[in-house]
Amino acid sequence: MKSDAKSTIETGRAILGIEFGSTRIKAVLIDQENKPIAQGSHEWENQLDGGLWTYSIEAIWYGLQDCYADLRANVRKQYDTEIETLAAIGISAMMHGYMAFNEKEDILVPFRTWRNTNTAKAAAELSELFVYNIPLRWSISHLYQAILDNEEHVKDIKYITTLAGYIHWQITGEKVLGIGDASGMLPIDPATKDYSAEMVKKFDGLVAPKGYGWELSDILPKVLLAGENAGFLTLGGAHKLDVSGHLKSGIPVCPPEGDAGTGMVATNAVKQRTGNISAGTSSFSMIVLEKDLSKPYEIIDMVTTPDGSLVAMVHCNNCTSDLNAWIGLFKEYQELLGVPVDMNEVYGKLYNNALKGDADCGGLLAYNYISGEPITGLAEGRPLFVRSATDKFTLANFIRAHLHASVGVLKIGNDILFQEEKVKVDRITGHGGLFKTKGVGQRILAAAINSPISVMETAGEGGAWGIALLGSYLVNNEKQQSLADFLDEAVFAGYAGIEVSPTEEDVAGFNAYIKNYKAGLGIEEAAVRYKK
């Protein structure tokens, strides 16, 4: 196998995917069978600059170059060879946010990431204007907020894009964006597979009195579908990526995508009536729809798959962080006893024991709000555990209550899709840290949304693998298949993962828990008010 991988690299048939996550930049090299053969990474953190979350341009390029250098080192160590050329490259990054450039291609204000919540006024006004839910983190919200705030730079804008779009532009010269990432800038019209012409017109009318020298369509990236030509690595782009000078130019680069799109690809969830749920530090569900929802919902974002199908997204700010903190206490206790600590064993024992608890957690309640949670209307969070004297306070119920809390808000959003909108789903795939302990998080989530949940071993490869697969779709799709068929046949070959179905008892228990959870939200609100 090693000789095959070495030959793949030396003959330029490997494909590179790079994804910029919130805390890590990851590179994955795959072979012609779409299997990972090498990887590299770079740890980084956002900074608070002038009250706004950002990553500096210097940090972006240093991170990319260090990540690629780590990949090169991994290739040299495993295969004793060098990357000279590749079959394709794909760039992905966290969606949304705001990067604005002038005519000289200088960035006008520091990159504003999806984490910033200073856009509430803009998002509310645009949602009303468009009759469409426009989240705070979308690029159009950031642009309009800058206009509302009379920011000096707006008049000089020549181009706005996302982080993935920026990197792609700089290494190819092409001002383009994959449709999934573009759907987090401005709503997409599913009929035209382009920005909504009606909304573009409404926005231009709204800001016309300002007299800017641009219209919205002038400054947005061109929208591309998965598999479409998005340009080639330039000589300058090759040097920006590989400072050692080994990498050659002329490599095809697929349309840049957001992390939501690459997550769908990595879990084989781009076909209509499929979905995926990511559960880690934060959580979100992506359900690929057969048709549009009957009306806009403030807590449901509408985005698209990388090939343009509508997706209903429920995004929750909190998931496993508070649960992990409690597990950390048990680690400390074990250390006090002088018992060697294996965190996999600690998680495994506590999680599996939780399944022996009552299906409704014995009345115990947990709120995992490290930060605010828009779906339940809280601008700030206070992690909270609540019980009455008559509740069944056992270790199993305690951990189970926190497991339920980790997906409780996700359930509230998805109940709208499945109960009110009657959305039909054939398969939902889970991925992320919640599912590391085999079968437990899967069973809890299946109960929460009353649907079978599959987990794939490959889902752990993440978005860098997902964008590499989109690179493979660009250059290896000889049969001219749809993206969904390509993934089914060339990547997953019929493997749908290990599925867990909900039991009636678990579903009834979770429903009882969430009824108490909603009734107790006033306790969380009081904690925010009084615990500063």
PDB file of C-alpha atoms in Angstrom, residues 107 113 122 131 148 174 190 193 207 209 228 267 270 275 277 281 289 370 376 428 446 481 499 517 523:
ATOM      1  CA  ILE A 107      -8.163  44.333   2.892  1.00  0.00           C
ATOM      2  CA  THR A 113     -15.555  36.019  11.406  1.00  0.00           C
ATOM      3  CA  ALA A 122     -28.738  44.586  10.009  1.00  0.00           C
ATOM      4  CA  VAL A 131     -39.052  37.965   3.893  1.00  0.00           C
ATOM      5  CA  LEU A 148     -25.726  51.273   9.019  1.00  0.00           C
ATOM      6  CA  GLU A 174     -10.433  33.682  -9.763  1.00  0.00           C
ATOM      7  CA  PRO A 190     -32.800  27.192  -6.146  1.00  0.00           C
ATOM      8  CA  LYS A 193     -28.498  28.240  -8.718  1.00  0.00           C
ATOM      9  CA  VAL A 207     -28.656  51.361  -0.125  1.00  0.00           C
ATOM     10  CA  PRO A 209     -29.467  56.748  -1.324  1.00  0.00           C
ATOM     11  CA  GLU A 228     -17.373  23.239 -12.421  1.00  0.00           C
ATOM     12  CA  THR A 267     -20.820  12.139   5.585  1.00  0.00           C
ATOM     13  CA  VAL A 270     -25.829  15.717  -0.225  1.00  0.00           C
ATOM     14  CA  GLY A 275     -28.938  14.874   6.467  1.00  0.00           C
ATOM     15  CA  ILE A 277     -25.561  16.291  12.371  1.00  0.00           C
ATOM     16  CA  THR A 281     -18.044  22.169  20.732  1.00  0.00           C
ATOM     17  CA  LEU A 289     -34.912  19.271   1.438  1.00  0.00           C
ATOM     18  CA  ILE A 370     -21.260  28.246  27.886  1.00  0.00           C
ATOM     19  CA  THR A 376     -33.845  29.651  22.976  1.00  0.00           C
ATOM     20  CA  ILE A 428     -29.160  11.069   9.001  1.00  0.00           C
ATOM     21  CA  ALA A 446     -31.794   9.145  17.823  1.00  0.00           C
ATOM     22  CA  GLN A 481     -22.336  11.520 -12.450  1.00  0.00           C
ATOM     23  CA  GLU A 499     -27.245   2.721  12.293  1.00  0.00           C
ATOM     24  CA  TYR A 517     -36.208  21.875  29.823  1.00  0.00           C
ATOM     25  CA  ILE A 523     -34.113  29.573  35.615  1.00  0.00           C
TER      26      ILE A 523
END
